[in-house]
XYZ file of C-alpha atoms in Angstrom:
771
model
C -20.993 13.118 -4.455
C -23.016 10.155 -5.710
C -24.259 10.160 -9.219
C -27.069 7.723 -9.705
C -26.319 5.497 -12.642
C -28.909 5.990 -15.322
C -29.366 5.733 -19.001
C -27.720 9.014 -19.811
C -24.250 8.911 -21.312
C -21.408 9.241 -18.869
C -23.465 8.777 -15.677
C -21.586 6.730 -13.066
C -22.933 5.572 -9.727
C -20.686 5.721 -6.641
C -21.486 3.492 -3.690
C -20.035 2.044 -0.499
C -19.514 -1.693 -0.542
C -20.137 -3.528 2.725
C -17.655 -6.414 2.994
C -18.109 -8.006 6.435
C -20.626 -10.728 7.220
C -21.818 -11.839 10.656
C -18.894 -14.226 11.198
C -16.236 -11.599 10.395
C -17.910 -8.975 12.596
C -18.289 -11.465 15.443
C -14.634 -12.465 15.323
C -13.482 -8.837 15.293
C -15.213 -8.460 18.676
C -14.456 -11.917 20.027
C -10.699 -11.536 19.495
C -10.265 -8.824 22.146
C -12.884 -10.346 24.439
C -11.086 -13.627 24.908
C -7.679 -12.725 23.423
C -4.876 -13.277 25.876
C -7.027 -12.116 28.812
C -8.735 -15.509 29.118
C -5.342 -16.994 29.970
C -3.797 -14.032 31.799
C -6.473 -12.242 33.864
C -8.229 -15.269 35.368
C -5.407 -15.989 37.819
C -5.088 -12.336 38.864
C -8.867 -12.109 39.363
C -8.873 -15.257 41.536
C -6.338 -13.472 43.716
C -8.906 -10.689 44.203
C -12.084 -12.721 44.871
C -11.131 -16.384 45.131
C -13.703 -18.860 43.725
C -16.251 -16.032 43.738
C -14.709 -14.924 40.441
C -17.213 -17.319 38.850
C -20.043 -15.256 40.298
C -18.245 -12.072 39.210
C -18.119 -13.276 35.578
C -21.813 -14.206 35.665
C -22.863 -10.860 37.155
C -20.653 -9.002 34.690
C -22.453 -10.806 31.878
C -25.848 -9.491 32.989
C -24.540 -6.005 33.748
C -22.876 -5.905 30.331
C -26.189 -6.805 28.692
C -27.748 -3.673 30.209
C -25.402 -1.508 28.135
C -25.226 -3.882 25.192
C -28.945 -3.394 24.525
C -28.319 0.360 24.271
C -25.436 -0.310 21.873
C -27.701 -2.606 19.852
C -30.414 0.048 19.562
C -27.969 2.812 18.656
C -26.062 0.700 16.114
C -29.330 -0.350 14.444
C -30.368 3.304 14.146
C -26.982 4.960 13.528
C -24.658 2.347 11.959
C -21.953 4.833 10.945
C -18.356 4.058 11.865
C -17.384 5.606 15.191
C -19.619 3.747 17.582
C -19.921 5.139 21.081
C -18.009 8.330 20.297
C -20.417 9.462 17.568
C -23.516 8.588 19.600
C -22.270 10.508 22.632
C -21.313 13.480 20.466
C -24.747 13.462 18.857
C -26.727 12.880 22.032
C -24.898 14.962 24.647
C -23.562 18.493 24.874
C -19.840 19.431 24.914
C -17.437 18.369 26.289
C -19.070 14.957 26.780
C -18.921 14.124 23.092
C -15.196 14.744 23.124
C -14.724 12.831 26.395
C -16.580 9.853 24.978
C -14.219 9.673 22.036
C -11.172 10.419 24.140
C -11.925 7.696 26.708
C -12.782 5.260 23.915
C -9.493 5.929 22.153
C -7.163 5.959 25.168
C -9.113 3.191 26.909
C -8.770 0.891 23.931
C -5.088 1.770 23.569
C -4.437 0.864 27.199
C -6.514 -2.304 26.845
C -4.383 -3.108 23.817
C -1.334 -2.760 26.060
C -2.748 -5.578 28.217
C -2.888 -7.818 25.155
C 0.609 -6.773 24.098
C 1.922 -7.617 27.571
C 0.107 -10.929 27.264
C 2.037 -11.620 24.080
C 5.284 -10.930 25.911
C 4.214 -13.185 28.796
C 3.425 -15.986 26.349
C 6.830 -15.711 24.669
C 8.585 -15.439 28.023
C 6.765 -18.526 29.326
C 7.778 -20.522 26.245
C 11.404 -19.480 26.642
C 11.313 -20.453 30.302
C 9.658 -23.831 29.647
C 12.243 -24.816 27.043
C 15.256 -23.262 28.736
C 15.871 -20.699 26.019
C 18.067 -17.758 27.006
C 17.833 -14.496 25.074
C 21.062 -12.577 25.659
C 20.715 -13.178 29.405
C 17.485 -11.139 29.668
C 15.150 -11.834 32.571
C 11.605 -13.088 31.980
C 10.296 -9.601 32.816
C 12.619 -8.002 30.276
C 11.567 -10.524 27.623
C 7.912 -9.768 28.362
C 8.408 -6.032 27.841
C 10.598 -6.524 24.787
C 8.076 -8.710 22.967
C 5.163 -6.534 24.087
C 6.865 -3.654 22.307
C 7.696 -5.848 19.303
C 4.090 -6.929 18.673
C 2.892 -3.334 19.106
C 5.463 -2.093 16.599
C 4.536 -4.896 14.188
C 0.865 -3.928 14.111
C 1.691 -0.231 13.975
C 3.661 -0.942 10.821
C 0.992 -3.185 9.298
C -1.734 -0.603 9.913
C 0.487 2.212 8.644
C 1.190 0.319 5.422
C -2.489 -0.457 4.984
C -2.070 -4.229 5.116
C -5.406 -5.933 5.764
C -5.665 -6.857 9.414
C -9.277 -7.156 10.485
C -12.124 -9.253 9.140
C -11.287 -12.549 7.475
C -7.813 -12.945 8.999
C -9.477 -12.407 12.394
C -11.727 -15.397 11.721
C -8.750 -17.715 11.250
C -6.886 -16.438 14.307
C -9.975 -16.579 16.535
C -10.783 -20.148 15.489
C -7.213 -21.164 16.312
C -7.584 -19.535 19.728
C -10.904 -21.238 20.437
C -9.328 -24.536 19.389
C -6.557 -24.141 22.003
C -9.130 -23.224 24.652
C -11.165 -26.345 23.847
C -8.037 -28.559 24.035
C -7.121 -27.062 27.432
C -10.657 -27.615 28.727
C -10.642 -31.203 27.444
C -7.461 -32.101 29.349
C -8.762 -30.397 32.481
C -11.968 -32.433 32.283
C -9.972 -35.601 31.626
C -7.869 -34.909 34.734
C -10.972 -34.348 36.856
C -12.658 -37.516 35.563
C -9.450 -39.383 36.362
C -9.679 -38.208 39.981
C -6.957 -35.560 39.694
C -8.972 -32.848 41.447
C -8.106 -30.702 44.450
C -10.190 -31.159 47.627
C -12.083 -28.021 48.677
C -11.034 -26.247 45.489
C -14.041 -23.910 45.820
C -14.242 -23.726 49.615
C -14.919 -21.166 50.957
C -16.649 -19.710 47.902
C -16.380 -16.069 49.014
C -13.209 -16.016 51.109
C -12.428 -12.304 50.731
C -15.778 -10.692 51.390
C -18.600 -9.534 49.151
C -16.816 -6.325 48.175
C -14.101 -8.423 46.538
C -16.710 -9.621 44.052
C -17.407 -6.038 42.948
C -13.681 -5.302 42.709
C -13.039 -8.393 40.596
C -16.013 -7.488 38.395
C -14.529 -4.065 37.759
C -11.066 -5.529 37.142
C -12.277 -8.090 34.588
C -14.859 -5.889 32.872
C -12.544 -5.254 29.950
C -13.098 -8.824 28.813
C -16.453 -7.625 27.450
C -15.122 -4.592 25.581
C -15.284 -6.396 22.249
C -18.845 -5.340 21.527
C -17.724 -1.689 21.499
C -15.279 -2.668 18.731
C -18.109 -4.453 16.908
C -19.933 -1.101 16.865
C -17.018 0.316 14.853
C -17.847 -2.003 11.949
C -21.301 -0.575 11.234
C -20.202 1.027 7.979
C -18.538 -2.148 6.660
C -21.003 -4.797 7.878
C -23.564 -6.300 5.543
C -27.087 -5.468 6.760
C -25.570 -3.612 9.761
C -28.915 -2.873 11.411
C -29.255 -6.585 12.134
C -25.724 -7.950 11.824
C -24.081 -5.627 14.372
C -26.596 -6.140 17.235
C -26.587 -9.896 16.642
C -22.771 -9.987 16.667
C -22.720 -7.989 19.911
C -24.948 -10.410 21.807
C -23.145 -13.464 20.432
C -19.792 -11.913 21.346
C -20.852 -11.255 24.953
C -22.526 -14.635 25.423
C -19.672 -16.714 23.984
C -17.120 -14.764 26.022
C -19.044 -15.256 29.276
C -19.422 -19.006 28.698
C -15.738 -19.465 27.882
C -14.488 -17.400 30.830
C -16.729 -19.149 33.342
C -15.761 -22.577 31.994
C -12.030 -21.834 31.956
C -12.085 -20.332 35.449
C -14.104 -23.222 36.911
C -11.869 -25.901 35.396
C -8.652 -24.144 36.445
C -9.944 -23.764 39.994
C -10.935 -27.438 40.084
C -7.510 -28.564 38.862
C -5.332 -26.291 41.034
C -7.589 -25.095 43.853
C -8.162 -21.411 44.532
C -5.572 -21.009 47.276
C -2.477 -21.929 45.189
C -3.735 -19.553 42.495
C -4.224 -16.799 45.057
C -0.677 -17.399 46.308
C 0.626 -16.980 42.763
C -1.333 -13.726 42.462
C 0.020 -12.471 45.804
C 3.538 -13.097 44.498
C 2.767 -11.071 41.347
C 2.513 -14.212 39.208
C -1.262 -14.585 38.906
C -0.994 -14.389 35.127
C 0.873 -17.717 35.189
C -1.990 -19.701 36.786
C -3.230 -21.323 33.579
C 0.325 -22.140 32.505
C 0.803 -23.991 35.815
C -2.526 -25.801 35.365
C -1.569 -26.767 31.823
C 1.747 -28.182 33.012
C -0.202 -30.348 35.431
C -2.866 -31.777 33.098
C -1.611 -31.513 29.501
C 0.711 -34.333 28.436
C 3.878 -33.844 26.377
C 3.690 -30.102 25.660
C 2.389 -29.085 29.099
C 2.370 -25.340 29.726
C 3.426 -24.641 26.147
C -0.226 -25.116 25.130
C -1.374 -22.144 27.197
C 1.706 -20.134 26.244
C 0.830 -20.650 22.584
C -2.769 -19.702 23.353
C -1.612 -16.477 24.986
C 0.486 -15.618 21.928
C -2.293 -16.348 19.414
C -4.899 -14.615 21.577
C -2.710 -11.541 21.850
C -2.350 -11.374 18.067
C -6.139 -11.559 17.662
C -6.732 -8.893 20.303
C -4.012 -6.443 19.251
C -5.191 -6.800 15.661
C -8.770 -5.797 16.509
C -8.071 -3.120 19.107
C -5.433 -1.346 17.008
C -8.020 -1.300 14.213
C -10.615 0.259 16.548
C -8.485 2.746 18.489
C -6.884 4.371 15.457
C -10.317 4.718 13.850
C -11.737 6.592 16.837
C -8.854 9.072 16.977
C -9.036 9.449 13.192
C -12.766 10.240 13.421
C -12.094 12.775 16.176
C -9.421 14.449 14.065
C -11.822 14.774 11.140
C -14.543 16.140 13.424
C -12.208 18.797 14.825
C -12.182 17.286 18.342
C -8.495 16.433 18.057
C -5.769 18.300 16.161
C -6.465 17.991 12.426
C -3.276 15.952 11.864
C -5.162 12.974 13.376
C -7.754 13.187 10.610
C -5.368 13.267 7.664
C -4.386 10.299 5.507
C -0.855 9.418 4.492
C -0.396 10.479 0.885
C 0.947 7.157 -0.394
C -0.536 4.540 1.954
C -3.882 6.304 2.427
C -3.852 5.415 6.139
C -4.327 7.682 9.192
C -0.619 7.629 10.028
C -0.722 10.170 12.888
C -3.630 8.367 14.568
C -1.855 5.027 14.187
C 1.516 6.261 15.518
C 0.002 8.075 18.520
C -2.156 5.059 19.354
C 0.913 2.854 19.101
C 2.897 5.212 21.314
C 0.297 4.942 24.089
C 0.237 1.146 23.763
C 4.033 0.804 23.947
C 4.356 3.222 26.894
C 1.692 1.425 28.939
C 3.012 -2.046 28.146
C 6.646 -1.224 28.940
C 6.351 1.052 31.990
C 3.253 -0.215 33.863
C 2.483 -3.605 35.451
C -0.243 -5.607 33.740
C -2.672 -5.411 36.673
C -2.460 -1.611 36.745
C -2.784 -1.333 32.973
C -5.909 -3.522 33.081
C -7.411 -1.450 35.914
C -6.914 1.852 34.032
C -8.462 0.359 30.916
C -11.420 -0.937 32.943
C -12.085 2.479 34.490
C -12.046 4.320 31.169
C -14.205 1.714 29.437
C -16.735 1.697 32.286
C -17.001 5.491 32.168
C -17.403 5.331 28.387
C -20.296 2.895 28.774
C -21.924 5.221 31.295
C -21.909 8.032 28.722
C -23.287 5.702 26.011
C -26.254 4.802 28.230
C -26.937 8.489 28.851
C -26.656 9.157 25.092
C -29.156 6.374 24.358
C -31.705 8.092 26.600
C -30.971 11.483 25.049
C -31.229 10.276 21.448
C -34.580 8.625 22.158
C -35.834 12.092 23.061
C -33.928 14.112 20.429
C -34.443 11.781 17.454
C -37.564 9.707 18.119
C -38.399 9.318 14.408
C -35.175 7.514 13.409
C -35.977 3.904 12.522
C -34.607 1.514 15.132
C -34.445 -2.128 14.092
C -33.740 -3.045 17.713
C -35.597 -1.201 20.460
C -34.695 -1.433 24.159
C -37.826 -2.138 26.205
C -38.190 0.047 29.308
C -35.112 1.980 28.298
C -35.235 4.452 31.191
C -34.983 1.944 34.066
C -32.634 -0.304 32.081
C -30.252 2.582 31.335
C -30.386 3.934 34.876
C -29.504 0.528 36.329
C -26.663 0.218 33.788
C -25.319 3.670 34.688
C -25.415 3.028 38.442
C -23.826 -0.430 38.280
C -20.990 0.719 36.052
C -20.239 3.736 38.214
C -20.183 1.400 41.226
C -17.805 -1.041 39.529
C -15.496 1.773 38.448
C -15.464 3.151 41.979
C -14.723 -0.285 43.476
C -11.411 -0.358 41.622
C -10.110 2.477 43.809
C -9.729 0.031 46.697
C -7.824 -2.369 44.422
C -5.393 0.148 42.913
C -5.762 3.866 43.753
C -2.946 4.706 41.329
C -5.046 3.313 38.485
C -7.773 5.830 39.296
C -5.238 8.668 39.469
C -3.917 7.672 36.056
C -7.455 7.489 34.637
C -8.236 10.957 35.992
C -4.976 12.254 34.541
C -6.013 10.888 31.155
C -9.368 12.690 31.413
C -7.770 15.993 32.430
C -5.241 15.806 29.605
C -8.132 15.187 27.257
C -10.033 18.238 28.541
C -6.927 20.379 28.098
C -6.647 19.241 24.470
C -10.364 19.828 23.942
C -10.228 23.444 25.094
C -6.764 24.472 23.931
C -5.417 22.197 21.185
C -8.282 20.676 19.249
C -8.722 21.110 15.510
C -10.239 24.350 14.276
C -12.719 22.827 11.830
C -14.061 19.555 10.557
C -12.419 17.856 7.585
C -14.817 17.385 4.704
C -16.321 13.912 4.459
C -17.249 12.179 1.240
C -20.949 11.371 1.345
C -21.530 8.113 -0.524
C -24.824 6.211 -0.419
C -25.431 2.499 -0.104
C -26.937 1.018 -3.280
C -30.616 0.143 -3.297
C -31.407 -3.444 -4.388
C -32.625 -4.051 -7.922
C -36.252 -4.888 -8.637
C -37.195 -8.474 -9.611
C -37.772 -7.309 -13.190
C -34.292 -5.777 -13.410
C -32.711 -8.899 -11.912
C -34.136 -11.011 -14.755
C -32.099 -9.152 -17.376
C -29.038 -10.842 -18.871
C -26.064 -9.000 -17.425
C -22.312 -9.025 -18.108
C -20.185 -7.690 -15.263
C -16.814 -6.220 -16.288
C -14.356 -5.052 -13.580
C -12.216 -2.236 -15.000
C -8.892 -1.161 -13.540
C -7.203 0.199 -16.666
C -8.769 2.783 -19.020
C -7.106 0.946 -21.929
C -9.077 -2.254 -21.217
C -11.301 -1.804 -24.282
C -10.847 -5.455 -25.296
C -12.849 -6.478 -22.229
C -15.638 -4.074 -23.184
C -15.609 -5.264 -26.810
C -16.023 -8.853 -25.654
C -18.716 -7.894 -23.145
C -20.640 -6.062 -25.877
C -20.563 -9.141 -28.129
C -21.916 -11.411 -25.370
C -24.518 -8.918 -24.097
C -25.774 -8.174 -27.610
C -26.279 -11.863 -28.386
C -28.384 -12.276 -25.234
C -30.260 -8.928 -25.475
C -28.663 -7.959 -22.185
C -26.697 -5.122 -20.636
C -23.179 -4.425 -19.427
C -22.343 -3.459 -15.865
C -18.934 -1.796 -15.550
C -17.366 -1.548 -12.135
C -14.160 -0.186 -10.642
C -13.156 -0.584 -7.010
C -11.525 2.046 -4.801
C -9.783 -0.117 -2.211
C -9.544 1.487 1.238
C -7.086 0.252 3.917
C -8.761 -1.528 6.826
C -7.719 1.152 9.316
C -9.656 3.821 7.383
C -13.467 4.154 7.459
C -15.009 3.926 4.012
C -16.436 7.438 4.089
C -12.939 8.866 4.652
C -11.772 7.904 1.194
C -9.835 10.479 -0.789
C -12.309 12.290 -3.057
C -9.685 12.516 -5.798
C -9.387 8.711 -5.980
C -13.139 8.387 -6.453
C -13.216 11.076 -9.138
C -10.406 9.368 -11.063
C -12.335 6.092 -11.111
C -15.516 7.886 -12.182
C -13.731 9.640 -15.026
C -12.239 6.347 -16.225
C -15.596 4.541 -16.192
C -17.314 7.410 -17.987
C -14.935 6.978 -20.945
C -15.286 3.206 -20.996
C -19.075 3.443 -20.646
C -19.270 5.775 -23.655
C -17.250 3.270 -25.712
C -19.742 0.492 -24.874
C -22.793 2.643 -25.575
C -21.441 3.607 -28.986
C -21.666 -0.106 -29.832
C -25.378 0.025 -29.022
C -25.298 -1.943 -25.757
C -27.155 -0.641 -22.640
C -24.458 0.052 -20.068
C -24.347 1.008 -16.409
C -21.255 1.899 -14.383
C -20.588 1.650 -10.643
C -17.610 2.838 -8.600
C -17.535 0.857 -5.349
C -15.609 1.985 -2.259
C -14.548 -1.152 -0.389
C -11.940 -2.670 1.894
C -11.524 -5.696 -0.375
C -11.555 -5.723 -4.179
C -12.382 -9.419 -4.542
C -15.296 -9.367 -2.100
C -16.667 -6.211 -3.716
C -16.690 -7.827 -7.168
C -18.180 -11.117 -5.983
C -20.893 -9.409 -3.905
C -21.787 -7.091 -6.782
C -22.125 -10.095 -9.101
C -24.502 -11.751 -6.630
C -26.569 -8.610 -5.999
C -26.922 -7.912 -9.713
C -27.546 -11.583 -10.584
C -24.775 -11.350 -13.184
C -24.821 -14.082 -15.839
C -21.228 -13.554 -16.902
C -18.095 -11.906 -15.527
C -15.387 -10.798 -17.941
C -12.061 -10.050 -16.250
C -8.740 -8.992 -17.685
C -5.379 -10.526 -16.879
C -2.049 -8.888 -17.688
C -0.092 -12.104 -18.028
C 2.069 -12.090 -14.903
C 3.965 -15.314 -14.182
C 2.875 -17.558 -11.362
C 4.480 -17.846 -7.945
C 4.583 -20.859 -5.656
C 1.325 -19.847 -3.931
C -0.433 -17.844 -6.635
C -1.116 -18.709 -10.236
C -2.525 -15.536 -11.794
C -2.061 -13.240 -8.769
C -3.868 -13.136 -5.410
C -6.894 -11.160 -6.486
C -7.377 -12.937 -9.806
C -7.048 -16.388 -8.225
C -9.580 -15.526 -5.520
C -12.072 -14.099 -8.018
C -11.868 -17.175 -10.234
C -12.405 -19.537 -7.310
C -15.319 -17.603 -5.795
C -17.314 -16.501 -8.845
C -21.080 -17.182 -8.602
C -21.541 -17.275 -12.393
C -19.716 -18.071 -15.637
C -16.452 -16.205 -16.058
C -14.172 -15.352 -18.965
C -10.550 -14.364 -18.412
C -9.078 -12.364 -21.272
C -5.413 -11.618 -21.771
C -5.449 -9.207 -24.687
C -4.204 -5.925 -26.048
C -6.187 -2.678 -25.957
C -8.865 -3.806 -28.451
C -10.326 -7.148 -29.480
C -9.946 -7.347 -33.288
C -8.766 -10.904 -34.109
C -8.526 -12.117 -37.700
C -7.564 -15.701 -36.872
C -8.938 -17.481 -33.784
C -7.533 -20.780 -32.498
C -9.820 -22.984 -30.359
C -8.236 -25.808 -28.366
C -10.405 -28.894 -28.895
C -11.779 -30.990 -26.066
C -14.909 -32.644 -24.761
C -15.691 -30.748 -21.565
C -18.716 -28.492 -21.329
C -16.388 -25.507 -20.673
C -14.822 -26.089 -24.119
C -18.237 -26.122 -25.789
C -19.145 -22.771 -24.257
C -15.710 -21.366 -25.077
C -16.246 -22.402 -28.692
C -19.619 -20.631 -28.757
C -17.924 -17.425 -27.565
C -15.195 -17.837 -30.205
C -17.910 -18.165 -32.876
C -19.658 -15.026 -31.576
C -16.409 -13.057 -31.716
C -15.647 -14.366 -35.218
C -19.104 -13.396 -36.467
C -18.813 -9.902 -35.002
C -15.267 -9.295 -36.272
C -15.397 -11.347 -39.516
C -12.699 -13.668 -38.191
C -11.690 -17.202 -39.164
C -11.771 -20.032 -36.622
C -9.438 -23.039 -36.398
C -10.239 -26.025 -34.155
C -6.946 -27.451 -32.891
C -6.824 -31.153 -32.024
C -3.655 -31.983 -30.067
C -2.773 -35.687 -30.197
C 0.122 -37.048 -28.160
C -1.274 -40.581 -27.894
C -2.604 -42.259 -31.051
C -4.998 -44.389 -29.009
C -7.215 -41.341 -28.578
C -6.958 -39.913 -32.105
C -10.439 -41.135 -33.097
C -11.995 -39.652 -29.970
C -10.226 -36.354 -30.599
C -11.606 -36.253 -34.133
C -15.147 -36.716 -32.794
C -14.694 -33.761 -30.426
C -13.322 -31.574 -33.214
C -16.328 -32.386 -35.423
C -18.764 -31.458 -32.673
C -17.009 -28.115 -32.033
C -16.898 -27.482 -35.785
C -20.693 -27.810 -35.927
C -21.006 -25.226 -33.127
C -18.979 -22.698 -35.106
C -20.726 -23.489 -38.407
C -24.140 -23.003 -36.802
C -23.106 -19.382 -36.162
C -22.362 -18.916 -39.872
C -18.602 -18.619 -39.348
C -15.827 -20.041 -41.520
C -14.020 -22.865 -39.649
C -11.296 -25.423 -40.306
C -9.777 -28.172 -38.174
C -6.108 -28.904 -37.617
C -4.343 -31.888 -36.032
C -0.902 -31.673 -34.451
C 1.215 -34.362 -32.773
C 3.702 -32.629 -30.431
C 5.661 -34.195 -27.591
C 3.633 -32.251 -25.023
C 0.279 -30.503 -25.133
C 1.590 -27.239 -23.666
C 4.550 -27.010 -26.031
C 2.406 -27.789 -29.065
C -0.328 -25.270 -28.298
C 2.141 -22.512 -27.396
C 3.987 -23.050 -30.683
C 0.752 -22.925 -32.690
C -0.330 -19.699 -30.925
C 2.410 -17.797 -32.792
C 0.267 -17.826 -35.953
C -3.008 -16.617 -34.385
C -4.529 -13.433 -32.947
C -6.563 -15.121 -30.200
C -6.350 -18.489 -28.434
C -9.610 -19.783 -26.882
C -9.603 -22.569 -24.303
C -12.028 -24.018 -21.757
C -11.047 -25.039 -18.256
C -10.542 -28.651 -17.249
C -12.440 -30.612 -14.630
C -9.695 -30.024 -12.061
C -11.152 -30.299 -8.561
C -11.481 -27.118 -6.527
C -8.866 -28.138 -3.990
C -6.157 -28.720 -6.554
C -3.520 -26.058 -7.013
C -4.881 -24.931 -10.362
C -7.249 -22.214 -11.504
C -8.146 -23.497 -14.987
C -6.428 -26.880 -14.934
C -2.860 -28.245 -14.868
C -2.457 -27.841 -18.647
C -4.662 -24.799 -19.194
C -2.873 -22.709 -16.566
C 0.475 -23.226 -18.278
C -0.933 -22.573 -21.740
C -2.554 -19.317 -20.590
C 0.708 -18.156 -19.048
C 2.953 -19.038 -21.997
C 0.828 -18.493 -25.107
C 2.325 -16.085 -27.664
C -0.974 -14.410 -28.546
C -3.968 -13.021 -26.620
C -5.793 -15.743 -24.642
C -9.464 -16.227 -23.714
C -10.299 -18.815 -21.065
C -13.906 -19.824 -20.335
C -15.009 -21.245 -16.994
C -18.592 -22.288 -16.510
C -19.967 -22.479 -12.957
C -22.430 -25.205 -11.965
C -25.687 -23.566 -10.934
C -25.055 -20.541 -13.148
C -26.522 -22.331 -16.114
C -27.068 -25.929 -17.112
C -25.862 -28.354 -14.476
C -22.798 -30.354 -15.391
C -22.911 -33.990 -16.294
C -20.796 -36.348 -14.200
C -17.117 -36.643 -15.079
C -14.540 -38.932 -13.642
C -11.121 -37.749 -12.679
C -9.585 -40.077 -15.236
C -11.366 -38.107 -17.985
C -9.705 -34.777 -17.160
C -7.136 -33.205 -19.443
C -3.799 -33.436 -17.655
C -0.185 -33.090 -18.702
C 1.228 -36.638 -18.730
C 4.486 -37.681 -17.174
C 5.350 -39.413 -20.466
C 4.303 -38.413 -23.989
C 0.778 -39.520 -24.732
C -2.516 -38.361 -23.377
C -6.074 -38.184 -24.461
C -8.243 -35.153 -25.046
C -10.787 -33.630 -22.719
C -14.091 -35.477 -22.303
C -17.560 -34.072 -21.855
C -18.593 -33.568 -18.247
């Protein structure tokens, strides 16, 4: 499937593009770990074990590490998307491979139901705190209604292929951690102020030692996030190191936060009032009650908001993971093949998403939260047992596979992990026997499907390699990166050839196949890849006919912008040439979401070209100014004019006579730049009422308008500058805009904000000044 890019005509390389860094991978796992459970399950767990829940969290941390080390070793050796399911399938004999995937899928769906219920509880608590009535519905009805609403919302978002995991998870998780920190601060302030409960932790183990094991089993799902982290192996940068590191950070941060939250809540309320709430079926409200006691003004609304935000983070991640597992099973033939097929238009695993959503909605609407959590805990614990067995088996079956992380003393470590998790799963029978019956029913239904209704054959996968890094010698070459999305974008290639030829460099063409977040990269439609390859082959031939060395890469990625920026960094690109179709700006976007993001994140100089199919200008207009961007833009204009035998005009726009002399000096300097290239050049002065109106009017008589960006600060709502943005959008001829990036070439000289080119409120301005 992958054609290595080489010097031969028409050869195009196809590669997977890893988009997620350590922070994104960590937050994907941390979302479900803390999610709404940090606010909802603590009170219920105190009702099971009293203050000993603190010991239960600590022991769970160490027991989780016993399996996490196996996950770390397996993910460093087999980073493919699928996680525990694929390792169990590879390491164990049937039907355990199927059961591993089945329990992972259903277990995560049921865990997702806990988070969905949490969302409903958060909304219901807010309504109750502010006296809001919703058509006379009870708090329980509101909880179920909004649990179903958030599930349906994420079903739709995943079905449509809207990005849900990764960078958005970072924002949501930071918001959640912020609310947790605020809650902890007010609890500490209350305790320092003497507002503590006597004997809040006495007796420490009021319900017997077995209650500790039961509470450990009940709260074990709070550590499930590292299984979701394992699902990101295919998308994570340097997955052999990033994924294990994210797993351990995820577990450690979660343990610290849960222990701290539980300890502070116990100190503020005392364990007995919390246990009474749990006995009345209201244990999930414990932190809301504590917040009402210690948080001024907003009171319990703080925790209610935390529950809502945490639920969004958790549902987001778990929906992402659960649909992927069922999708992988459908493609492997372990579930009916409909699970492994992509929607024709959205390119998402619609059947996997809808079935996962159906399980989530059923569990959240028809089962109490404590029972839902117990079922999820049982299935996840049994899944981890199988992963530990698979780790032992794969050590024996595939000893030669390189493992970047190796579990020391894996046999005793895995055996202890297996025994402790079986014990914790069994302890939940005393807490809720029905939960065990439901878990067994899930397993039996799975076995029935495995033997009587599974897919007949595997669906073909597209094998795409990860690109090898370039050698130091190759990285020293001058390189122009050109993203191509339209086979008619020959103007971009013409410009790239001119720049590369001048610098004795090469062109790197790239086109991105964007894959929805819910779909693993290797599951991309082969036809989409072939279409991109065919397009780049034609464009590559056009560039090579102009005598410029050219390579072409089709990247399969979840994010177009990240793929382009990362490729530019990996290839040490000196210049990026991107095309823009001239769409009008919106309130939030200037040149469109992707274009704006590329221009703000580029690691090197960038040229934006709004042009027709080919670049053949006879008359080029250069907007005069003093900034370094304008000087480089003028150099490019001279190069184009020399290559196409064009004429160049330097346009000096004067709306304030005080700066006419300065403008003339800038025009003379730019004229010398063009003349040094041996190109015919003239200067022209105009005195319009506004800069934008004058330049747009002049553009009617030219084939190409060349401008440099202003010194507008990064945080301003401009891409090129307040004047340049409007000129680029309204010009009546093709436009070339040059942006030079500090660090990509010569460092900029200082410039004051008063020296920037800006559209004045009243007629009269001065030209751009040199940075």
